[in-house]
């Protein structure tokens, strides 16, 4: 049958009917392209959607061979496919495939194209119906899906899909790599077999939590096939699909991150030169250890005169020396002891579970480790160290406190001549939180004239007359108020100000003594307290002599008070200085006797004139059992020394001391320390009542 004869183009035959049919077609399938072809491929009809796609009117395309129409212009390969399909369809074989066509407004798009032969009642091909659907979106989605699947498969994070009953139903390659299994082996495994942090029985709870919250995130450990456990970060989200809900699990291996963290921690908590823990780590570990309350000792180890090596041989040699010193210290410790390097030439050692004797022994071992000289690339260097020891819990259980106290002991070890050790001795000032404020204020105190001397009378027992006065230093700071000498003098010693302050005290005492004499008051001996540093300084006797000369005073106008501790630290030099002072007529008093070494046999060898019995012993004299004071008085007098009782507060004490034969007394009962003016008045009054 000749189709063209049987079915001439619709428009040409019945224009209204054709228009109606076209309208129906367009309405029925607005997104679908449809047409009609003669068996030879001539386009007889194209619907509105197809025409609009290429922006054509019917007359521009109808009557042309279908494969020559503008739809295929953009893609030669598609045109070929259509040609083949036309040939097949003409033979009665339908075709369906995806091709690309060019459109007027969207460029090339993908379509799902089919070509259907229509048979006449005799079974011959009567015409062909091309139809097509825009699948560019589906195509795009499919490509997207592929990309996503690829990304998921290749993701470095291990991904799992877990069903509601806790079974793995899908994993990616990274999951297999992480756990050491083939993907097939993982499918069907239970979450509890993989996650070491959850038991099988706990899965329902986790699932419920996931459903309630929508997502979960936590850190846990997963089991590797080898049996090792791997730290991971897990994020789970609940996903709904057509078959119900499942869990999408993303598992991030934390090993590398942990290793990096550890490296950073190493760097920030260790000293690069020696590899030893630095101050931060030291504080951390100490904190942990001290919390346990176990007895322990902290050694502050400082290399003596390290700076000289560093300056003399260069910092490279200094570095070598520090490394060698660190090794020697470490080798002198017991296993379990612990060493850190908090600052340049200082090491801190923590000895665990030790008492004082054991701490001293270990410290001695450390000192001993420096006996042999160091060999620095052929250069022989002798180096010693000093060690300060603080014990816990005796000296404190707080990190900062113990470190400070070991440091304070170290300063003492250094002051005692280095290459030695010193145990912390409780001193009121190093606990003071306002210590730094005090130090700062003290630095300007002399220049700002904030210092003054007060005078406390010293009286003869014999007749109660004032024969002398102790000059006591007073500091009135505008910021801190009245500061006691017990508090600021140790600080002045430590910051190296005691020399200047001591010189001022000496000069001021001499000036005042001379002024009183000029005022017509009877001659007194003004006693000045010396500090250890002052006594160690050379030229003290010369300075005193010059001061006396300047004020036209005789030596007997001045007394100097020293303590046993000051003398013993450097006995020979101290004795020589004191001997020269005594030769000037200056009286030397041994202050605070009874609190320190209090060795009476020792007294014999010391160049002193007067022993001042400390007030702690004096307070005891009313106790009938206390015979110490009496013994001291008797012995001192046996050595031809005069004895002064300090801190006498009651008449009863005075009486008893008198009965023991004590020579002099000083204390509140006789008179408190007074300003120079007030003391002058007191002297005047006593001169009037007790003329010479
Ligand atoms: P110190 O040399 O033993 O001085 C005697 C201390 O006992 C003084 O304390 C004095 O005020 C106090 N005192 C006197 N009588 C009594 C009493 O009856 N009862 C009591 N409870 N206390 C009494 P201060 O003035 O606070 O001086 C304390 C220490 O400071 C002195 O002890 C001395 O070691 C030191 N110091 C004072 N002035 C100087 C100074 O110019 N240079 C140096 N290096 N040290 C000084
Ligand atoms: Mg004194
Ligand atoms: Mg005293």
XYZ file of C-alpha atoms and ligand atoms in Angstrom:
740
model
C 0.000 0.000 0.000
C 1.254 3.413 -0.817
C 1.001 5.233 2.411
C 1.361 8.604 0.759
C -1.561 7.773 -1.438
C -3.611 6.319 1.389
C -2.666 8.910 3.986
C -1.665 12.140 2.271
C -0.224 14.797 4.648
C -2.985 15.577 7.112
C -2.764 19.315 6.692
C -3.188 19.079 2.960
C -6.329 17.030 3.245
C -8.336 18.231 6.164
C -6.680 21.354 7.609
C -9.067 21.645 10.576
C -8.721 18.014 11.523
C -4.936 18.244 11.272
C -4.789 21.321 13.416
C -7.053 19.584 15.944
C -4.839 16.483 15.929
C -1.729 18.590 16.379
C -3.299 20.377 19.315
C -4.196 17.043 20.899
C -0.679 15.732 20.401
C 0.862 18.839 21.900
C -1.392 18.738 24.884
C -1.027 15.011 25.453
C 2.711 15.011 25.543
C 4.110 18.472 26.098
C 7.621 17.225 26.999
C 7.723 14.603 24.295
C 8.845 15.101 20.734
C 6.753 13.217 18.249
C 6.469 13.042 14.492
C 5.424 11.016 11.494
C 7.671 9.810 8.674
C 6.943 8.222 5.347
C 8.735 4.889 4.858
C 11.421 6.674 2.826
C 12.139 8.926 5.834
C 10.318 12.056 4.640
C 9.055 14.073 7.560
C 5.299 14.409 7.332
C 4.543 15.790 10.760
C 6.383 17.122 13.821
C 4.681 18.201 17.024
C 5.057 21.615 18.632
C 7.551 20.469 21.246
C 9.845 19.055 18.558
C 9.562 22.173 16.444
C 10.103 24.505 19.365
C 13.240 22.639 20.359
C 14.943 23.822 17.177
C 12.920 27.005 16.819
C 11.504 25.916 13.453
C 8.201 26.315 11.675
C 6.541 23.301 10.031
C 7.252 24.510 6.531
C 10.987 24.641 7.191
C 11.179 20.960 7.999
C 8.177 19.098 6.630
C 8.854 17.286 3.391
C 12.588 16.961 4.143
C 14.309 13.695 4.802
C 14.271 13.192 8.554
C 18.029 12.630 8.828
C 18.650 15.927 7.003
C 16.615 18.034 9.449
C 18.240 20.588 11.812
C 17.767 18.311 14.843
C 20.855 16.336 13.842
C 22.981 19.208 12.690
C 24.882 19.518 15.951
C 25.944 15.911 16.061
C 27.124 13.918 13.063
C 27.304 10.714 15.081
C 23.623 11.017 16.023
C 22.682 11.619 12.374
C 24.493 8.353 11.464
C 22.590 6.488 14.143
C 19.290 7.893 12.893
C 20.136 6.899 9.317
C 20.780 3.325 10.394
C 17.559 3.321 12.412
C 15.586 4.602 9.397
C 16.874 1.766 7.284
C 16.002 -0.800 9.919
C 12.574 0.671 10.618
C 11.746 0.636 6.911
C 12.366 -3.110 7.143
C 10.003 -3.308 10.132
C 12.593 -3.270 12.954
C 11.954 -0.759 15.737
C 14.882 1.085 17.291
C 15.503 2.852 20.549
C 18.663 4.560 21.680
C 20.038 7.668 23.355
C 21.297 10.378 21.011
C 22.081 14.027 21.185
C 20.275 16.738 19.275
C 21.015 20.404 18.874
C 18.414 22.782 20.309
C 17.890 26.455 19.708
C 18.103 27.589 23.288
C 19.833 24.834 25.345
C 22.548 23.650 22.986
C 23.038 19.896 22.585
C 20.778 17.820 24.808
C 20.449 14.106 25.379
C 17.282 12.426 24.232
C 15.899 8.945 24.498
C 14.956 8.379 20.867
C 12.746 5.652 19.436
C 11.647 4.911 15.892
C 8.600 2.739 15.549
C 7.424 1.219 12.248
C 3.627 1.171 11.849
C 2.339 -1.769 9.865
C -0.699 -1.792 7.585
C -3.288 -4.567 7.777
C -1.206 -6.616 5.380
C 1.758 -6.408 7.680
C 3.817 -4.049 5.581
C 5.463 -1.004 6.951
C 3.054 1.872 6.337
C 4.808 4.704 8.118
C 7.378 5.433 10.847
C 6.759 7.228 14.152
C 9.767 8.922 15.677
C 9.414 9.989 19.263
C 11.878 11.294 21.786
C 12.085 12.357 25.408
C 14.470 14.894 26.835
C 16.646 12.886 29.174
C 19.345 15.485 29.712
C 18.298 15.770 33.364
C 18.222 12.064 33.907
C 21.524 11.880 32.121
C 22.942 14.591 34.272
C 21.674 12.890 37.413
C 23.148 9.633 36.246
C 26.505 11.188 35.586
C 26.316 12.866 38.958
C 25.487 9.561 40.582
C 28.429 7.946 38.887
C 30.683 10.694 40.058
C 29.377 10.345 43.592
C 29.704 6.593 43.543
C 33.218 6.953 42.271
C 34.005 9.481 44.966
C 32.458 7.274 47.621
C 34.253 4.170 46.392
C 37.550 5.965 46.250
C 37.083 8.075 49.395
C 39.928 7.855 51.862
C 37.442 7.792 54.717
C 36.058 4.378 55.368
C 32.329 4.372 54.640
C 29.768 1.819 55.759
C 26.070 1.403 55.386
C 24.532 -0.394 58.293
C 21.006 -1.704 58.434
C 18.639 -1.230 61.336
C 19.608 -4.580 62.822
C 23.283 -3.622 63.060
C 24.566 -5.450 60.009
C 26.970 -4.036 57.437
C 25.273 -3.946 54.042
C 27.723 -1.913 52.024
C 31.308 -0.671 52.451
C 33.808 1.165 50.298
C 37.365 0.175 49.484
C 38.820 2.383 52.220
C 36.796 0.501 54.824
C 38.368 -2.742 53.621
C 41.823 -1.221 53.743
C 41.277 0.250 57.221
C 40.164 -3.032 58.730
C 42.317 -5.390 56.666
C 39.380 -7.319 55.123
C 38.081 -7.809 51.598
C 34.903 -5.899 50.927
C 33.001 -9.158 50.551
C 34.143 -10.304 53.986
C 32.895 -7.137 55.597
C 29.407 -7.402 54.134
C 27.174 -9.069 56.667
C 29.509 -8.401 59.601
C 27.970 -6.987 62.768
C 28.838 -3.498 64.031
C 29.880 -4.947 67.375
C 32.457 -7.116 65.585
C 34.065 -3.995 64.170
C 33.572 -1.279 66.810
C 35.414 -2.209 70.020
C 33.370 0.410 71.857
C 30.013 -1.306 71.601
C 28.603 -4.675 72.613
C 26.066 -6.509 70.483
C 23.387 -5.922 73.095
C 23.944 -2.165 72.977
C 23.224 -1.807 69.256
C 19.433 -1.250 69.635
C 20.122 1.688 71.940
C 22.546 3.230 69.498
C 20.096 2.756 66.651
C 17.374 4.408 68.673
C 19.634 7.336 69.544
C 20.470 7.713 65.865
C 16.788 7.740 64.903
C 16.009 10.287 67.603
C 18.889 12.650 66.853
C 19.354 12.086 63.132
C 23.137 11.944 63.504
C 25.788 10.789 65.965
C 29.456 11.564 66.289
C 31.994 10.022 68.627
C 35.504 8.626 68.904
C 36.097 4.933 69.373
C 38.444 2.093 68.424
C 37.839 -0.328 65.558
C 39.235 -3.832 65.356
C 41.698 -4.585 62.582
C 41.810 -8.135 61.253
C 45.249 -8.504 62.898
C 43.687 -7.931 66.316
C 45.087 -4.430 66.827
C 42.694 -1.623 67.563
C 42.673 1.635 65.643
C 41.502 4.978 67.079
C 38.830 6.497 64.851
C 36.409 9.351 64.645
C 32.923 8.142 63.660
C 30.035 10.154 62.232
C 26.766 8.408 61.586
C 23.721 9.803 59.863
C 20.320 8.245 59.546
C 19.209 7.856 55.913
C 15.755 6.988 54.618
C 15.382 5.124 51.332
C 12.600 3.214 49.691
C 13.398 0.131 51.740
C 13.305 1.825 55.130
C 16.107 3.497 56.981
C 19.780 2.670 57.325
C 22.836 4.256 58.890
C 25.487 5.892 56.797
C 28.711 5.615 58.755
C 31.864 7.574 58.039
C 34.952 6.361 59.896
C 37.992 8.588 60.008
C 41.303 6.971 60.952
C 42.827 9.085 63.735
C 46.232 7.431 63.816
C 47.968 9.994 61.672
C 46.317 12.891 63.410
C 47.202 11.423 66.759
C 50.782 10.938 65.628
C 50.906 14.538 64.417
C 49.437 15.705 67.716
C 52.048 13.681 69.499
C 54.801 15.226 67.373
C 53.533 18.710 68.130
C 53.276 17.825 71.789
C 56.814 16.523 71.695
C 58.003 19.762 70.137
C 56.093 22.033 72.451
C 56.825 20.076 75.584
C 60.456 19.229 75.053
C 63.642 21.132 74.920
C 65.080 20.778 71.421
C 68.702 20.704 72.501
C 68.604 17.908 75.053
C 65.264 16.319 74.218
C 64.351 16.634 77.883
C 60.896 17.762 79.013
C 60.610 21.549 79.200
C 58.960 23.757 81.806
C 55.416 23.112 80.546
C 55.714 19.347 80.684
C 57.603 19.522 83.937
C 54.726 21.429 85.525
C 52.210 18.937 84.138
C 54.009 15.853 85.346
C 54.840 17.360 88.712
C 51.219 18.265 89.177
C 50.175 14.694 88.499
C 52.833 13.269 90.719
C 52.253 15.620 93.632
C 48.571 14.806 93.599
C 49.478 11.252 94.530
C 50.859 12.607 97.813
C 53.839 10.220 97.702
C 56.995 11.563 99.361
C 59.332 13.039 96.809
C 62.148 15.487 96.325
C 62.696 18.168 93.756
C 66.284 19.002 92.861
C 67.065 22.278 91.120
C 70.404 21.664 89.415
C 72.279 24.637 88.035
C 75.579 24.527 86.151
C 78.114 26.738 87.913
C 79.522 29.529 85.789
C 78.100 27.976 82.640
C 77.982 31.389 81.044
C 81.763 31.564 81.101
C 81.991 28.456 78.931
C 79.324 29.740 76.619
C 81.012 33.118 76.234
C 84.528 31.736 76.135
C 84.156 28.732 73.835
C 81.095 29.767 71.859
C 77.512 28.649 71.986
C 78.135 25.485 69.944
C 80.472 24.258 72.677
C 77.944 25.450 75.235
C 75.305 23.298 73.547
C 77.573 20.252 73.591
C 78.290 20.855 77.233
C 74.602 21.112 78.107
C 73.897 17.858 76.305
C 76.765 16.115 78.066
C 75.706 17.547 81.428
C 72.130 16.339 80.856
C 73.455 12.836 80.143
C 75.609 12.818 83.259
C 72.808 13.997 85.498
C 70.449 11.416 84.027
C 73.042 8.672 84.537
C 73.377 9.587 88.217
C 69.664 9.040 88.844
C 67.778 5.918 89.741
C 65.370 4.303 87.311
C 62.015 6.039 87.688
C 63.537 9.393 88.575
C 62.749 12.072 86.163
C 64.712 14.979 84.670
C 63.613 18.141 82.851
C 65.287 21.263 81.502
C 63.065 24.223 82.298
C 65.543 26.921 81.324
C 68.915 27.431 79.728
C 71.422 26.151 82.270
C 69.022 24.739 84.807
C 67.795 21.202 85.215
C 65.098 19.947 87.515
C 65.030 16.408 88.827
C 62.063 14.709 90.433
C 62.966 11.903 92.807
C 59.976 9.765 93.604
C 59.377 7.997 96.876
C 62.416 9.408 98.683
C 63.079 10.920 102.101
C 65.664 13.579 102.884
C 68.703 11.281 103.278
C 67.930 9.512 100.007
C 67.431 12.855 98.249
C 70.776 14.067 99.575
C 72.480 10.866 98.425
C 71.152 11.223 94.909
C 72.100 14.910 94.867
C 75.614 13.909 95.941
C 75.709 11.411 93.074
C 74.788 14.191 90.681
C 77.530 16.427 92.094
C 79.923 13.495 91.773
C 78.966 13.057 88.131
C 80.708 16.385 87.432
C 84.012 15.390 89.019
C 85.548 14.327 85.720
C 86.181 17.158 83.245
C 84.147 17.320 80.043
C 85.798 16.768 76.696
C 84.319 19.144 74.125
C 85.851 18.234 70.791
C 89.306 18.033 72.322
C 88.804 20.967 74.673
C 88.844 19.984 78.346
C 86.305 21.835 80.460
C 85.901 21.585 84.199
C 82.384 22.240 85.306
C 80.568 21.856 88.589
C 76.960 22.280 89.548
C 74.950 23.465 92.527
C 71.813 21.786 93.750
C 68.847 23.061 95.743
C 66.545 20.471 97.275
C 62.896 20.848 98.270
C 60.951 17.961 99.740
C 57.301 17.134 99.363
C 55.140 17.127 101.390
C 57.366 18.854 104.020
C 58.060 21.921 101.904
C 54.771 21.996 100.055
C 52.606 20.051 97.681
C 51.968 22.703 95.021
C 54.078 22.700 91.855
C 54.991 26.373 91.811
C 55.713 26.439 95.506
C 58.041 23.457 95.369
C 59.840 24.748 92.292
C 60.328 28.109 93.970
C 61.547 26.501 97.133
C 64.025 24.265 95.323
C 65.138 27.463 93.549
C 65.535 29.290 96.867
C 67.645 26.407 98.182
C 69.706 26.552 94.991
C 70.485 30.227 95.611
C 71.757 29.244 99.033
C 73.863 26.441 97.599
C 75.417 28.950 95.189
C 75.947 31.552 97.886
C 77.728 28.939 99.983
C 80.411 28.682 97.333
C 78.879 26.502 94.587
C 79.602 22.830 93.804
C 77.384 21.842 96.691
C 73.845 21.230 97.740
C 71.436 22.953 100.064
C 68.129 21.834 101.457
C 65.272 24.326 101.471
C 65.006 26.207 104.721
C 61.676 27.747 105.547
C 61.987 31.476 105.068
C 58.967 33.709 105.414
C 59.669 35.794 102.366
C 59.877 33.268 99.596
C 56.278 32.293 100.164
C 55.157 35.863 99.735
C 52.980 36.287 96.655
C 53.741 40.008 96.708
C 57.392 39.279 96.604
C 57.938 40.864 93.182
C 56.016 43.946 94.124
C 58.197 44.212 97.188
C 61.339 43.824 95.148
C 60.330 46.568 92.742
C 59.381 48.968 95.491
C 62.609 48.230 97.341
C 64.797 49.076 94.359
C 63.878 52.732 94.578
C 63.532 52.941 98.371
C 66.999 54.359 99.055
C 66.830 57.029 96.390
C 63.355 58.045 97.509
C 64.568 58.310 101.098
C 62.018 55.834 102.370
C 64.435 54.209 104.786
C 64.972 55.319 108.366
C 66.692 54.028 111.484
C 64.916 53.485 114.756
C 66.798 53.074 117.994
C 66.112 50.645 120.796
C 67.774 51.231 124.149
C 70.235 48.749 125.607
C 70.587 49.000 129.393
C 73.035 47.874 132.029
C 71.578 45.560 134.645
C 73.832 47.064 137.229
C 72.162 50.444 137.344
C 69.538 50.401 134.603
C 71.294 53.095 132.606
C 70.987 53.257 128.834
C 74.456 52.537 127.570
C 73.695 51.877 123.981
C 71.085 51.528 121.277
C 70.503 49.085 118.514
C 69.885 50.794 115.200
C 66.985 48.985 113.525
C 66.155 49.625 109.932
C 62.675 50.766 109.013
C 61.152 51.025 105.565
C 57.975 52.924 104.915
C 56.942 52.324 101.321
C 54.297 54.638 99.837
C 52.727 51.627 98.095
C 53.264 48.809 100.594
C 53.220 50.734 103.843
C 55.462 49.767 106.750
C 57.542 46.715 105.775
C 59.335 44.724 108.492
C 63.109 44.310 108.126
C 62.730 40.528 108.451
C 60.782 40.698 105.228
C 62.735 43.085 103.064
C 66.319 42.511 104.194
C 66.480 38.965 102.793
C 65.072 40.338 99.522
C 67.655 43.125 99.509
C 70.327 40.451 100.011
C 69.009 38.438 97.138
C 68.739 41.275 94.644
C 72.148 42.623 95.553
C 70.930 45.801 97.226
C 72.119 44.985 100.689
C 75.549 46.501 100.096
C 74.121 49.925 99.330
C 71.522 49.706 102.078
C 74.107 48.479 104.600
C 76.422 51.340 103.723
C 73.590 53.795 104.198
C 72.709 52.286 107.610
C 76.323 52.522 108.771
C 76.675 56.106 107.604
C 73.325 57.151 109.041
C 74.046 55.524 112.437
C 77.409 57.299 112.629
C 75.867 60.592 111.549
C 73.168 60.268 114.214
C 75.632 59.297 116.952
C 77.710 62.380 116.134
C 74.602 64.586 116.062
C 73.551 63.433 119.560
C 76.987 64.124 120.848
C 76.934 67.596 119.362
C 73.571 68.055 121.080
C 75.315 67.396 124.387
C 73.902 63.958 125.048
C 76.152 61.486 126.779
C 78.162 59.103 124.652
C 76.425 55.868 123.655
C 77.351 52.903 121.593
C 75.137 52.556 118.545
C 74.929 48.936 117.420
C 74.406 48.304 113.716
C 73.315 44.974 112.249
C 75.507 43.645 109.473
C 74.402 41.280 106.745
C 76.377 38.318 105.439
C 77.163 40.068 102.174
C 78.482 43.126 103.913
C 80.829 41.024 105.950
C 82.045 39.209 102.848
C 82.726 42.422 100.963
C 86.299 43.535 101.126
C 87.117 46.890 102.630
C 84.430 46.895 105.330
C 86.884 47.792 108.091
C 88.314 50.606 105.976
C 84.891 51.995 105.239
C 83.921 51.925 108.902
C 87.159 53.652 109.823
C 86.521 56.388 107.275
C 82.959 56.916 108.518
C 84.132 57.222 112.105
C 86.779 59.704 111.032
C 84.340 61.773 109.039
C 82.064 62.080 112.052
C 84.976 62.494 114.469
C 83.842 59.484 116.435
C 85.903 56.983 118.328
C 85.499 53.297 117.601
C 83.718 52.724 120.891
C 80.806 54.794 119.593
C 79.925 51.956 117.255
C 78.950 48.347 117.701
C 78.409 45.777 114.958
C 76.094 42.790 115.246
C 76.803 39.596 113.359
C 75.340 36.096 113.545
C 77.091 32.756 113.821
C 75.769 31.727 110.418
C 77.462 34.716 108.783
C 80.768 33.887 110.392
C 80.786 30.201 109.692
C 80.162 30.603 105.984
C 83.513 32.219 105.496
C 85.229 31.943 108.839
C 88.768 33.057 108.091
C 87.940 36.177 106.146
C 85.152 37.130 108.559
C 87.426 36.745 111.564
C 90.123 38.865 109.931
C 87.650 41.659 109.167
C 86.170 41.561 112.654
C 89.617 41.602 114.232
C 90.456 44.782 112.341
C 87.188 46.384 113.404
C 87.802 45.441 117.014
C 91.196 47.002 116.777
C 89.405 50.274 115.958
C 87.512 49.942 119.228
C 84.281 48.807 117.558
C 82.392 46.300 119.691
C 81.385 43.082 117.955
C 78.231 41.397 119.152
C 77.092 37.906 118.334
C 73.390 38.381 117.575
C 70.576 35.860 118.014
C 72.702 33.465 119.999
C 70.771 30.285 120.682
C 69.015 30.077 117.331
C 71.796 28.887 115.079
C 74.761 26.640 115.692
C 75.085 27.928 119.243
C 78.363 26.233 119.747
C 79.879 27.520 122.913
C 83.250 25.922 122.257
C 83.210 27.723 118.952
C 82.595 30.997 120.693
C 86.101 30.893 122.052
C 87.576 31.243 118.615
C 85.359 34.079 117.443
C 86.514 37.694 117.668
C 83.448 38.926 119.560
C 82.920 41.019 122.680
C 79.283 40.537 123.396
C 76.842 37.661 123.119
C 73.214 38.616 122.520
C 70.961 35.869 123.806
C 68.072 35.456 121.427
C 64.653 36.317 122.694
C 63.397 32.746 122.197
C 65.746 31.718 125.026
C 64.950 34.780 127.060
C 61.249 34.060 126.971
C 62.050 30.777 128.666
C 63.890 32.179 131.647
C 60.760 32.250 133.771
C 60.437 28.504 133.261
C 62.226 26.971 136.239
C 63.420 24.074 134.128
C 65.141 26.350 131.663
C 68.726 26.298 132.623
C 70.071 26.958 129.164
C 70.082 30.708 129.564
C 71.908 30.452 132.823
C 74.457 28.076 131.314
C 75.015 30.392 128.361
C 75.511 33.376 130.621
C 77.944 31.490 132.839
C 79.932 30.082 129.957
C 80.127 33.338 128.016
C 81.308 35.142 131.052
C 83.836 32.377 131.621
C 85.179 33.325 128.193
C 85.304 36.969 129.187
C 82.394 37.899 127.000
C 79.632 40.216 128.071
C 76.072 38.953 127.723
C 73.043 40.911 126.547
C 69.537 39.456 126.802
C 67.349 40.375 123.819
C 63.587 40.742 123.712
C 63.019 41.123 127.413
C 59.356 41.819 127.854
C 58.516 41.436 131.503
C 59.827 42.609 134.819
C 59.955 38.989 135.918
C 62.293 38.105 133.072
C 64.451 41.085 133.979
C 64.682 39.975 137.555
C 65.629 36.417 136.774
C 68.210 37.469 134.187
C 69.692 39.799 136.734
C 69.954 36.950 139.200
C 71.814 34.903 136.571
C 74.338 37.667 136.306
C 73.392 38.910 132.827
C 75.205 42.170 131.935
C 72.835 43.984 129.618
C 69.229 43.879 128.520
C 67.218 45.061 125.553
C 63.498 44.658 125.109
C 60.077 46.205 125.119
C 60.020 46.325 128.904
C 62.934 48.751 128.753
C 61.945 50.569 125.638
C 60.659 49.922 122.158
C 62.580 50.985 119.074
C 62.016 54.747 118.653
C 62.590 57.329 115.959
C 65.841 59.254 116.292
C 63.964 62.271 117.612
C 62.004 60.282 120.201
C 65.096 58.390 121.269
C 66.963 61.715 121.698
C 64.211 62.914 123.979
C 64.312 59.691 125.984
C 68.058 60.085 126.413
C 67.645 63.680 127.492
C 65.063 62.714 130.077
C 67.146 59.851 131.463
C 70.199 62.111 131.562
C 68.250 64.544 133.665
C 66.938 61.865 136.029
C 70.236 59.998 136.196
C 73.097 62.432 135.889
C 76.468 60.854 135.161
P 67.640 41.684 115.629
O 68.953 42.212 115.244
O 67.619 40.476 116.493
O 66.793 42.832 116.230
C 65.991 42.719 117.347
C 64.602 42.569 116.917
O 63.810 42.242 118.038
C 64.015 43.867 116.361
O 63.088 43.531 115.387
C 63.313 44.445 117.548
O 62.289 45.331 117.233
C 62.786 43.188 118.197
N 62.536 43.350 119.608
C 63.221 44.116 120.490
N 62.708 43.978 121.727
C 61.687 43.115 121.647
C 60.780 42.555 122.611
O 60.812 42.848 123.799
N 59.853 41.680 122.181
C 59.805 41.331 120.871
N 58.875 40.470 120.509
N 60.637 41.829 119.925
C 61.587 42.704 120.318
P 63.080 44.274 114.043
O 63.346 45.700 114.192
O 61.823 43.851 113.374
O 64.292 43.680 113.279
C 64.294 42.374 112.918
C 65.611 41.942 112.388
O 65.936 42.602 111.184
C 66.757 42.261 113.302
O 66.823 41.299 114.320
C 67.926 42.206 112.364
O 68.349 40.869 112.175
C 67.337 42.703 111.102
N 67.716 44.102 110.899
C 67.170 45.218 111.439
N 67.829 46.295 111.008
C 68.833 45.892 110.212
C 69.869 46.531 109.470
O 70.062 47.769 109.509
N 70.713 45.761 108.750
C 70.580 44.409 108.734
N 71.441 43.717 108.017
N 69.631 43.767 109.427
C 68.755 44.489 110.165
Mg 70.460 42.811 116.025
Mg 68.682 39.598 117.628
